[in-house]
GROMACS .gro file of N, CA, C and O in nm:
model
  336
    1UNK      N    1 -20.890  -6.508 -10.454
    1UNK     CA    2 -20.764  -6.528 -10.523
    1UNK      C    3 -20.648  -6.488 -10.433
    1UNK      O    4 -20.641  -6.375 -10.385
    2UNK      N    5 -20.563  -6.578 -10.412
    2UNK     CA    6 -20.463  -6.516 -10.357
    2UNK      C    7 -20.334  -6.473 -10.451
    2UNK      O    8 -20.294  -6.511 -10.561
    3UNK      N    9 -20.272  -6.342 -10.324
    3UNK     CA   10 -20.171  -6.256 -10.428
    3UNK      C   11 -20.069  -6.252 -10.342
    3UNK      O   12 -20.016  -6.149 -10.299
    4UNK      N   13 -20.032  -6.396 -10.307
    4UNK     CA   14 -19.882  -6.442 -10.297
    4UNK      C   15 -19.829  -6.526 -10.388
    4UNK      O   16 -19.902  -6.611 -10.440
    5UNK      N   17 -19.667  -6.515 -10.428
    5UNK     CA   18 -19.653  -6.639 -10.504
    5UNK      C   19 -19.646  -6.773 -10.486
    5UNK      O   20 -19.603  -6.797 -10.373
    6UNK      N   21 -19.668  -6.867 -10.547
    6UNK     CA   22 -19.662  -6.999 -10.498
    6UNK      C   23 -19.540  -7.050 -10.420
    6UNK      O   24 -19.425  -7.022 -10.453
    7UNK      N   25 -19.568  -7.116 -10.330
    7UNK     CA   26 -19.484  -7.148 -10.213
    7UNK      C   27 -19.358  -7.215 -10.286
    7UNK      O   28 -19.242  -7.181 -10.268
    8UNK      N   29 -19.402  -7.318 -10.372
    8UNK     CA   30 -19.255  -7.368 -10.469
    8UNK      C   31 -19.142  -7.280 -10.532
    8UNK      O   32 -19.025  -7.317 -10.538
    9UNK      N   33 -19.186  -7.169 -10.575
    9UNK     CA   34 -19.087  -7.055 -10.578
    9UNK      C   35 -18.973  -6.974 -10.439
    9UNK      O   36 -18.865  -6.915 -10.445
   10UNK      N   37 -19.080  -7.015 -10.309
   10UNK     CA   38 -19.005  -7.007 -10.219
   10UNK      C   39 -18.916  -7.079 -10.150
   10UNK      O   40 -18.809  -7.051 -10.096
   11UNK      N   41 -19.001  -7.209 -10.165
   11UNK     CA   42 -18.937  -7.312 -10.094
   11UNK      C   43 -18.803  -7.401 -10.158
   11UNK      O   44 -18.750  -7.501 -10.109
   12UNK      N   45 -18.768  -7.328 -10.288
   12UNK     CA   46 -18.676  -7.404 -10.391
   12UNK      C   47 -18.558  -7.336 -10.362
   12UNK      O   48 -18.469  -7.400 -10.308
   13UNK      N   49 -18.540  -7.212 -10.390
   13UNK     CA   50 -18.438  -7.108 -10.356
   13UNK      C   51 -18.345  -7.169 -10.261
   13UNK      O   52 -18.241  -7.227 -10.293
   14UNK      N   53 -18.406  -7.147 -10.105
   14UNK     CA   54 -18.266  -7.224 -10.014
   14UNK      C   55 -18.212  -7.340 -10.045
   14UNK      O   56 -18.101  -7.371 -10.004
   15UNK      N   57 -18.296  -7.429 -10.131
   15UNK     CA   58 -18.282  -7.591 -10.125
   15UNK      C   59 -18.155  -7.610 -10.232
   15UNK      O   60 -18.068  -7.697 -10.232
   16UNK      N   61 -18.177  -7.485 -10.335
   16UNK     CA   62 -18.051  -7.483 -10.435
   16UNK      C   63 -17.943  -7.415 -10.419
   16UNK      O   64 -17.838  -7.439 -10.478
   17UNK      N   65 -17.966  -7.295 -10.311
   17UNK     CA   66 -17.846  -7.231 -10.271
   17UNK      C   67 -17.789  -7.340 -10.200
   17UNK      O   68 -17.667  -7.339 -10.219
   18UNK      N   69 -17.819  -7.421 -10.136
   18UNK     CA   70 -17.750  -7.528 -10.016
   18UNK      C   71 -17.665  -7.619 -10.113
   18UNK      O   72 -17.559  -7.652 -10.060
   19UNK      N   73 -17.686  -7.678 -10.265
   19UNK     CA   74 -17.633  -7.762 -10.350
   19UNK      C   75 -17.562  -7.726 -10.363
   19UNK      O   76 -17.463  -7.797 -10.344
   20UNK      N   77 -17.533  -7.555 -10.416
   20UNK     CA   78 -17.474  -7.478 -10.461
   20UNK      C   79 -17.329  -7.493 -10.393
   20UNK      O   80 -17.226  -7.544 -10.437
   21UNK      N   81 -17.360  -7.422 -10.253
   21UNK     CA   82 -17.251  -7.434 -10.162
   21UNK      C   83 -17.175  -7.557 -10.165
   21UNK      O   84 -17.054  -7.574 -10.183
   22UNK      N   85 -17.285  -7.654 -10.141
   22UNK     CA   86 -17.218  -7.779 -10.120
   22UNK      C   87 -17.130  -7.840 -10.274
   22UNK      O   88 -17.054  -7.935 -10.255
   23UNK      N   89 -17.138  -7.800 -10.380
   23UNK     CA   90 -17.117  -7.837 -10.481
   23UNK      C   91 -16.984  -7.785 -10.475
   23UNK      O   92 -16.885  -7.856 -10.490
   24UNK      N   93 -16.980  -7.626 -10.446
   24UNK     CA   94 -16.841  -7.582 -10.474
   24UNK      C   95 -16.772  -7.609 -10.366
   24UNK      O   96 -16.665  -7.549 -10.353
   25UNK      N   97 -16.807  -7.686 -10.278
   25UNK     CA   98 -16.691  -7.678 -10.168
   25UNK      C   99 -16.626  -7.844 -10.222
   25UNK      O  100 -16.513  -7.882 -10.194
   26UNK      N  101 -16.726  -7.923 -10.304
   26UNK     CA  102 -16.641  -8.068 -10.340
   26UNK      C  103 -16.580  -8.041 -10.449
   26UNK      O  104 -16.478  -8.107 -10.465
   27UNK      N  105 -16.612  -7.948 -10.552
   27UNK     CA  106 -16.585  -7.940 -10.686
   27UNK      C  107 -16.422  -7.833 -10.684
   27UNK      O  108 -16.350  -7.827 -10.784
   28UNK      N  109 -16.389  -7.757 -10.548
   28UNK     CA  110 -16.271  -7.702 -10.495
   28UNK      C  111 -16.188  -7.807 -10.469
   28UNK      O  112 -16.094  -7.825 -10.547
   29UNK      N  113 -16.202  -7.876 -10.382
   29UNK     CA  114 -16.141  -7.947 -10.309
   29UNK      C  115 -16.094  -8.086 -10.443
   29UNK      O  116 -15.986  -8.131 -10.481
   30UNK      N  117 -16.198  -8.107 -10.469
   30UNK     CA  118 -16.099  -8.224 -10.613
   30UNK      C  119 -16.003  -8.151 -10.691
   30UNK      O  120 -15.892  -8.199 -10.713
   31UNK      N  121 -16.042  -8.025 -10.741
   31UNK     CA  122 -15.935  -7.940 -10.841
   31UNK      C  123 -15.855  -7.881 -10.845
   31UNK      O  124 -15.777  -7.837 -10.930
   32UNK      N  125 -15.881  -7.874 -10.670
   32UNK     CA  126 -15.780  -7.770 -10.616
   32UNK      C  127 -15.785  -7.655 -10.648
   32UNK      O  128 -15.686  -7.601 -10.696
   33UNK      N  129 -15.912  -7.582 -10.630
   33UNK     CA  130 -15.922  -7.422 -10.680
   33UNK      C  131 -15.945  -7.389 -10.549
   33UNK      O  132 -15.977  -7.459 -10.452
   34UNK      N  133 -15.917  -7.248 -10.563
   34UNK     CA  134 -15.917  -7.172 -10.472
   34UNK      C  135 -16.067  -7.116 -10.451
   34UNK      O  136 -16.121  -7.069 -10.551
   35UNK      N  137 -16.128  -7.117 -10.349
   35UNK     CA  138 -16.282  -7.010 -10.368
   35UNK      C  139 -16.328  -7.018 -10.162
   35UNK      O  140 -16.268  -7.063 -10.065
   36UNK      N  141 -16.438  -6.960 -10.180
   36UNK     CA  142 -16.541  -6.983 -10.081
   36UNK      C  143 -16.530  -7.114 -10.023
   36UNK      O  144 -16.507  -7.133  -9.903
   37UNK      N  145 -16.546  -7.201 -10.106
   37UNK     CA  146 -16.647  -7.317 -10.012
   37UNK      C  147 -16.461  -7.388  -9.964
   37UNK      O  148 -16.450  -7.442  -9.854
   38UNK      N  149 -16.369  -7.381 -10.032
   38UNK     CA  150 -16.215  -7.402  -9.988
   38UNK      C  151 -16.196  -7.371  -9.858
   38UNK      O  152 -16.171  -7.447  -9.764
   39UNK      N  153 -16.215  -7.201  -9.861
   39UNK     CA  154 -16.187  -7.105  -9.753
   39UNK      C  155 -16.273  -7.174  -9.616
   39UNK      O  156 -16.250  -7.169  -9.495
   40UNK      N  157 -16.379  -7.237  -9.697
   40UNK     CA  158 -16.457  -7.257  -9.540
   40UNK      C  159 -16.418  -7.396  -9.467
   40UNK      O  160 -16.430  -7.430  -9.349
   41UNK      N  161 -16.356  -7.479  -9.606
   41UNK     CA  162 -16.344  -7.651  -9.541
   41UNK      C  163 -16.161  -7.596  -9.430
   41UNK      O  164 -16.120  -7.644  -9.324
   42UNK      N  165 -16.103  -7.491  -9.510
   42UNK     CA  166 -15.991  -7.474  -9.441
   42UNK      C  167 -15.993  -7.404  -9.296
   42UNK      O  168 -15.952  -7.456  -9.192
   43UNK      N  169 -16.038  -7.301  -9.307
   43UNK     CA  170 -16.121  -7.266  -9.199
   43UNK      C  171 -16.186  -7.304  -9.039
   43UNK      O  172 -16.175  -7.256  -8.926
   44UNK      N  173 -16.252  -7.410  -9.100
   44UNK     CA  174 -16.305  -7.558  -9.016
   44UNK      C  175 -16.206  -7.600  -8.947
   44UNK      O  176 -16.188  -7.590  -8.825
   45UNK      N  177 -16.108  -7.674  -9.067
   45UNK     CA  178 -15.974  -7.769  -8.969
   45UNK      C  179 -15.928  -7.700  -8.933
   45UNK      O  180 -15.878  -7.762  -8.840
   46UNK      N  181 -15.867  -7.533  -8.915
   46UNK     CA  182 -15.750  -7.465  -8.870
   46UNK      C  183 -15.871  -7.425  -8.721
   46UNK      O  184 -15.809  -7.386  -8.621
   47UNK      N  185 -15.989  -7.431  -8.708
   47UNK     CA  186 -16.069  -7.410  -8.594
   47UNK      C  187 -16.065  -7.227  -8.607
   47UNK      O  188 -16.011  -7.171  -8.512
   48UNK      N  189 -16.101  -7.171  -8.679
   48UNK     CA  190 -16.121  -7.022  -8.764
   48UNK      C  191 -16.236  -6.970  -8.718
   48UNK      O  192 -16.316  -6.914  -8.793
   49UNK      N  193 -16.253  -6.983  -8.599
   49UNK     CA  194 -16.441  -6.953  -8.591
   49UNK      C  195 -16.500  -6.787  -8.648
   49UNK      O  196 -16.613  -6.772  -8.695
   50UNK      N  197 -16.433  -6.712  -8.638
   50UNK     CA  198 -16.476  -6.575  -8.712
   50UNK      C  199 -16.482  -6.565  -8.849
   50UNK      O  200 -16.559  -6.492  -8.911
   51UNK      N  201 -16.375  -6.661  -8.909
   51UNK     CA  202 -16.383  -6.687  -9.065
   51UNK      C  203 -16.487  -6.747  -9.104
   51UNK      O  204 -16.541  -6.718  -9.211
   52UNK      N  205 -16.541  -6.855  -9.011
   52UNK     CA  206 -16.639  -6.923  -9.064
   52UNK      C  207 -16.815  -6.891  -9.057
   52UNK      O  208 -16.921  -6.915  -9.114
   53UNK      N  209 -16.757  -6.823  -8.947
   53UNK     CA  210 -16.927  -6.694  -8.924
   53UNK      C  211 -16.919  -6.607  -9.061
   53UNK      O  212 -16.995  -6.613  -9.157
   54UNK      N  213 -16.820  -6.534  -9.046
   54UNK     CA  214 -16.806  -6.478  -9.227
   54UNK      C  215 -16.881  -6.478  -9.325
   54UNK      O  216 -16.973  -6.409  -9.370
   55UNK      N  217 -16.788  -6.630  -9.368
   55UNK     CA  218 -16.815  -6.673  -9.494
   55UNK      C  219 -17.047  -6.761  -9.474
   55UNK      O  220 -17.141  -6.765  -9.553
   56UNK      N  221 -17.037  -6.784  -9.397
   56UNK     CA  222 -17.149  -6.796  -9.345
   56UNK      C  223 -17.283  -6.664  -9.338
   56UNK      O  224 -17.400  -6.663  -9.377
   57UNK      N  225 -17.213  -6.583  -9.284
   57UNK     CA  226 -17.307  -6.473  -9.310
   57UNK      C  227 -17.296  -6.419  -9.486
   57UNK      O  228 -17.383  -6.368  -9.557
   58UNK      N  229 -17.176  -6.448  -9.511
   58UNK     CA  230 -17.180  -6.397  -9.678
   58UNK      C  231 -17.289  -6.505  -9.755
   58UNK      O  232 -17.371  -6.462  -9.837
   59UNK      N  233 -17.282  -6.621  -9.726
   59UNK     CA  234 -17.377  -6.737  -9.822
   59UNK      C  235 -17.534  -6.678  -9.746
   59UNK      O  236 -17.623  -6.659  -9.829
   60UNK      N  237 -17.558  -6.660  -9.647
   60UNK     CA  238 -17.712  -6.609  -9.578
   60UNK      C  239 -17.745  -6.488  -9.655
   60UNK      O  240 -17.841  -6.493  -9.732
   61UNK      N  241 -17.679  -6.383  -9.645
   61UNK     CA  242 -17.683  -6.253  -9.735
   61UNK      C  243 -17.672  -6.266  -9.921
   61UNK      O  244 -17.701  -6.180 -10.005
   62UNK      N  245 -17.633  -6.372  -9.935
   62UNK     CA  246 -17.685  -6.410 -10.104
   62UNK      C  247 -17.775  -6.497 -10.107
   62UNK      O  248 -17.795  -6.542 -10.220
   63UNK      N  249 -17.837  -6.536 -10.029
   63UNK     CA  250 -17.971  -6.649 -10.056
   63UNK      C  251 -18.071  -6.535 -10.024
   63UNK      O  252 -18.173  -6.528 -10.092
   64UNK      N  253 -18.049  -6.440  -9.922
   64UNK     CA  254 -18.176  -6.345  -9.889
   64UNK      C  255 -18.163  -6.229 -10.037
   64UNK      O  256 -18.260  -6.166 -10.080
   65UNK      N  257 -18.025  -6.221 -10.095
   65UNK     CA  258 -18.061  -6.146 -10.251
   65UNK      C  259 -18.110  -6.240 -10.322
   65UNK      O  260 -18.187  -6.227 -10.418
   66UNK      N  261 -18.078  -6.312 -10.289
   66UNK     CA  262 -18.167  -6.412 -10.407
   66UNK      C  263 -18.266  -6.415 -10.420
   66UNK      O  264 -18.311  -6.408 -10.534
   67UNK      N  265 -18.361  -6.430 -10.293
   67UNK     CA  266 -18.463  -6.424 -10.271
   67UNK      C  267 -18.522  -6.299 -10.284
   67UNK      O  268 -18.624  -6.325 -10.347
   68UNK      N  269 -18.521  -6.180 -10.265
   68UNK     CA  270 -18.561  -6.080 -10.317
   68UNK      C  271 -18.553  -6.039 -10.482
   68UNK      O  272 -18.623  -5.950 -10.530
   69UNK      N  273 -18.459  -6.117 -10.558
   69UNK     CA  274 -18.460  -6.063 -10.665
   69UNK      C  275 -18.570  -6.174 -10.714
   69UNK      O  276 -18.653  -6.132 -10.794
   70UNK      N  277 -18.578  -6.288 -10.681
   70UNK     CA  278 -18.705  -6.406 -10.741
   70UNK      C  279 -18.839  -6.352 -10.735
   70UNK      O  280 -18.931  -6.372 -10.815
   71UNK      N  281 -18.842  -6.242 -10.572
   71UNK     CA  282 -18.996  -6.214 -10.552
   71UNK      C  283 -18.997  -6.074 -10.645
   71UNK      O  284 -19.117  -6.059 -10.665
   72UNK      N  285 -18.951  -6.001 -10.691
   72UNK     CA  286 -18.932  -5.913 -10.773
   72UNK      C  287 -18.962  -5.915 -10.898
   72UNK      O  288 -19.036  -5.832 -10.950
   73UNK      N  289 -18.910  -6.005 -10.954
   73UNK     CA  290 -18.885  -6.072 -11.105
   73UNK      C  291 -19.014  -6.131 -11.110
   73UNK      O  292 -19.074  -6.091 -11.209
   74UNK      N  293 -19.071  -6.200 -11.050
   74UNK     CA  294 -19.182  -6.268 -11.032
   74UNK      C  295 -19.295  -6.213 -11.031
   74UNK      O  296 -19.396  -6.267 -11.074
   75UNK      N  297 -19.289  -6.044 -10.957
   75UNK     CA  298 -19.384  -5.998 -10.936
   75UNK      C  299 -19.409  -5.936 -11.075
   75UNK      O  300 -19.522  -5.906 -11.112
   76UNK      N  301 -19.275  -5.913 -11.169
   76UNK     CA  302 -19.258  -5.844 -11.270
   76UNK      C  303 -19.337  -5.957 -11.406
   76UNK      O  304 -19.422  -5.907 -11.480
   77UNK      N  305 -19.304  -6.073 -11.419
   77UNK     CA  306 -19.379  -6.137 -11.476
   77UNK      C  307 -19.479  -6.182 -11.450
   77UNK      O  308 -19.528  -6.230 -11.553
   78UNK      N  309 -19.542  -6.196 -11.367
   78UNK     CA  310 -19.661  -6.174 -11.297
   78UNK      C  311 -19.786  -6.087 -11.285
   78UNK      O  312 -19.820  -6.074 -11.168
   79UNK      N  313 -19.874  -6.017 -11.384
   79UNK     CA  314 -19.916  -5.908 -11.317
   79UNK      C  315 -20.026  -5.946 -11.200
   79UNK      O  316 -20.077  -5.860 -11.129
   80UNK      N  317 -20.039  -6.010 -11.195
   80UNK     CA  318 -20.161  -6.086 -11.128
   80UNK      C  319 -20.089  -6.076 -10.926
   80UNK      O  320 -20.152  -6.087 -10.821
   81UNK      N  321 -19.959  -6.055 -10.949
   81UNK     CA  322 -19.905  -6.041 -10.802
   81UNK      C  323 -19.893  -5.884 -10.762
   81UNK      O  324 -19.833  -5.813 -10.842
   82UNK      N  325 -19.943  -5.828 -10.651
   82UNK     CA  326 -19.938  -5.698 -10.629
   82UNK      C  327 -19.849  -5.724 -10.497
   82UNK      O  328 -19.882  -5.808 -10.413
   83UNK      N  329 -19.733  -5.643 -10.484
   83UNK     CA  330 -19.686  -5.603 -10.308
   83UNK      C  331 -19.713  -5.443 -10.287
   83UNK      O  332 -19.665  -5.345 -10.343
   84UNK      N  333 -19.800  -5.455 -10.194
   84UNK     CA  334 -19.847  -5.316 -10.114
   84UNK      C  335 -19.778  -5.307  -9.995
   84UNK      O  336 -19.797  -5.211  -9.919
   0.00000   0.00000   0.00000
């Protein structure tokens, strides 16, 4: 038996954080709100390269919480998953 979780739990996470991003940076830009994915399209054209490492390391550092709170939660509904 294996006591990892299924790879689809892993492999989904980045694939929706990436929509995510990409969602709010079109869903800014039509409404004209202010946020993240704004900061980064503005960023870009003004040629911002430290802003855009930034905001970049900020979206990497919430997909890796993300990911820790899924393998967590998982392990929690799960009893069948042990991390040693």
């Amino acid at each position: 038996r294996p006591r990892h979780p299924p790879q689809a739990v892993n492999r989904r996470s980045p694939r929706i954080a990436a929509i995510l991003v990409g969602g709010s940076v079109i869903m800014e830009n039509i409404f004209n709100l202010p946020g993240l994915g704004r900061l980064t399209v503005t960023a870009l054209t003004s040629r911002d390269y430290p802003l855009v490492s930034g905001v970049n390391l900020f979206f990497a550092a919430a997909v890796m919480l993300n990911n820790l709170v899924i393998d967590l939660v998982y392990a929690f509904l799960d009893p069948r998953v042990r991390y040693s």
